[in-house]
Coordinates of C-alpha atoms in Angstrom, one line a residue:
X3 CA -42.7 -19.1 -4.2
X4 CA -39.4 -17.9 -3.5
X5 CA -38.5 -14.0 -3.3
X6 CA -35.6 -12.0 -3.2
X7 CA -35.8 -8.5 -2.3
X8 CA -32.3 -5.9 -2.3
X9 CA -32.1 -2.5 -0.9
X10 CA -29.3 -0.6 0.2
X11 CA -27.4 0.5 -3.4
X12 CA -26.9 4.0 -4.3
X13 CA -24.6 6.2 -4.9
X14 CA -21.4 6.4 -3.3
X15 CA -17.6 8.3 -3.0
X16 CA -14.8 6.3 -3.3
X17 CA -13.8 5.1 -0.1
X18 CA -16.8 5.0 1.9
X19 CA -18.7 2.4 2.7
X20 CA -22.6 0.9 1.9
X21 CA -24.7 -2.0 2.8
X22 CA -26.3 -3.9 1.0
X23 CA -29.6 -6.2 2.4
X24 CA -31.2 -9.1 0.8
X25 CA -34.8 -9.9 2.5
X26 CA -35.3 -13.7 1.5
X27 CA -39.2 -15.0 1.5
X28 CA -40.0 -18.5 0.6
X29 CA -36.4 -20.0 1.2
X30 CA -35.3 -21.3 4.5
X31 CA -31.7 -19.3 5.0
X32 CA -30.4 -21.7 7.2
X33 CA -30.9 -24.9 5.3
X34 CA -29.3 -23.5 2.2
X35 CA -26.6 -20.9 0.6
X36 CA -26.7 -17.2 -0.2
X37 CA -24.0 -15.2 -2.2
X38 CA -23.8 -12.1 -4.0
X39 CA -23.1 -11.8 -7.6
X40 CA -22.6 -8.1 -9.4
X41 CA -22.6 -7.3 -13.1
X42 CA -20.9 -4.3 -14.6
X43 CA -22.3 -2.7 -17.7
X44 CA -20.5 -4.7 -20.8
X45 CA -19.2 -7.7 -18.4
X46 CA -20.0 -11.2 -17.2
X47 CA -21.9 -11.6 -13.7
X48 CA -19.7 -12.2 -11.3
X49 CA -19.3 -13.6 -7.8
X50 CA -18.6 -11.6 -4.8
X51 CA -19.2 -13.5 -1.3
X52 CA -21.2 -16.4 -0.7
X53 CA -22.7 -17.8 3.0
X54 CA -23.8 -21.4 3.8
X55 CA -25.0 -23.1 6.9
X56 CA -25.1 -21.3 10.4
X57 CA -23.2 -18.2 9.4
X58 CA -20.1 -19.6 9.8
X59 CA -18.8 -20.8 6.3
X60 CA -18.0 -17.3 4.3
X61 CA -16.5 -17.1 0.8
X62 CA -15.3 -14.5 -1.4
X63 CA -13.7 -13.2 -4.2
X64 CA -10.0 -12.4 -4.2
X65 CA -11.1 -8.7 -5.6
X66 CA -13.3 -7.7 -2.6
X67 CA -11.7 -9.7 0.3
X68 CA -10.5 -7.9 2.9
X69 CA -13.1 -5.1 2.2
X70 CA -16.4 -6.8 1.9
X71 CA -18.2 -8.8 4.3
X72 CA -21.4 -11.3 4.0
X73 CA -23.8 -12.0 7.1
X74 CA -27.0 -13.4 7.7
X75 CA -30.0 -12.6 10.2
X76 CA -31.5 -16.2 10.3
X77 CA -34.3 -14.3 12.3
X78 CA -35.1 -12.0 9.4
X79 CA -34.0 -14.5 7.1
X80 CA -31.9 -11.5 5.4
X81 CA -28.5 -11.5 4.5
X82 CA -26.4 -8.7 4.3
X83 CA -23.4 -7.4 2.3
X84 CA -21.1 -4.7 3.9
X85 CA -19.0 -3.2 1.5
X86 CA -16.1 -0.9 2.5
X87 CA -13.6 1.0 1.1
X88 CA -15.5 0.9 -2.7
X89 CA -14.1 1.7 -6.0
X90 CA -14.8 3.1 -8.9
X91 CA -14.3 -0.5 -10.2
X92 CA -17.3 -1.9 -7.5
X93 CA -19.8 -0.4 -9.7
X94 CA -22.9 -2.6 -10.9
X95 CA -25.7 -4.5 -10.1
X96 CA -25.4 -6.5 -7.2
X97 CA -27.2 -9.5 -7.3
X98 CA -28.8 -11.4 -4.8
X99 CA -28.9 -15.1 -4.9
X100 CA -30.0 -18.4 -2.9
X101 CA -29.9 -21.9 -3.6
X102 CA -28.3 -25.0 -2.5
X103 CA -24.8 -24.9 -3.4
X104 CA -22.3 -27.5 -3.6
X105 CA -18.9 -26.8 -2.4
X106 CA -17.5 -26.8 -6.1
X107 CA -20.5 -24.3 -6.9
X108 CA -20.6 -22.0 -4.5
X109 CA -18.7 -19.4 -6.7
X110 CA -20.8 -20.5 -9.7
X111 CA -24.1 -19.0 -11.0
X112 CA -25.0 -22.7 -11.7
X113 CA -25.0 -23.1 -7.9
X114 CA -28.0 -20.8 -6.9
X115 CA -31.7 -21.6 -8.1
X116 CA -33.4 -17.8 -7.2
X117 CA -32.1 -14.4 -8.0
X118 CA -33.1 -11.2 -7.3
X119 CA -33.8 -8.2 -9.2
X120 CA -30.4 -6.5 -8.1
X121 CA -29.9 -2.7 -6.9
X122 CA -27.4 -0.7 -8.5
X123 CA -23.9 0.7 -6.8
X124 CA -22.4 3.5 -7.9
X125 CA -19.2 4.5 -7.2
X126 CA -17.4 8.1 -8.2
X127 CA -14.2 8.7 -8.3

């Protein structure tokens, strides 16, 4: 059975910076794909960063590139999300997600079989 654990949201002042860690249990990390996703209150999930396949193939959005980065510990089968420089507009639930993603999925929902139960990032202004 596969498991998805987050820790690392809170709450936060614009500008500084927060990590975020996904603890993966029943999933083999380096076989498959793991992104973040984050819903705002009243808005669709969306993606944020996705990592497949030794760490070295990283994706993200155009809103947090440059400012947020994905990594994985295949060791601890964790991967993280480092988010710097957050906005008021970073704030939501940040998902957690693994799967098998194609290339033409990887910035899809449709892409990942497991989610997590998310942790919530606040950011004030």
């Amino acid at each position: 059975q596969v498991q998805l654990v987050e820790s690392g949201g809170g709450l936060v002042q614009a500008g500084d910076s927060l990590r975020l860690s996904c603890a993966a249990s029943g999933f083999a990390f380096s076989s498959g794909g793991m992104a973040w996703f984050r819903q705002a209150p009243g808005k669709e999930r969306e993606f944020i960063a996705a990592i497949r396949r030794s760490h070295t193939n990283t994706y993200y959005a155009d809103s947090v590139k440059g400012r947020f980065a994905i990594s994985g510990n295949n060791a601890k089968n964790t991967v993280y999300l480092q988010m710097n420089s957050l906005k008021s507009e970073d704030t939501a639930v940040y998902f957690c997600a693994a799967g098998y993603p194609i290339s033409s999925s990887l910035s899809s929902r449709d892409g990942y079989r497991y989610w997590g139960q998310g942790t919530q990032v606040t950011v004030s202004s």
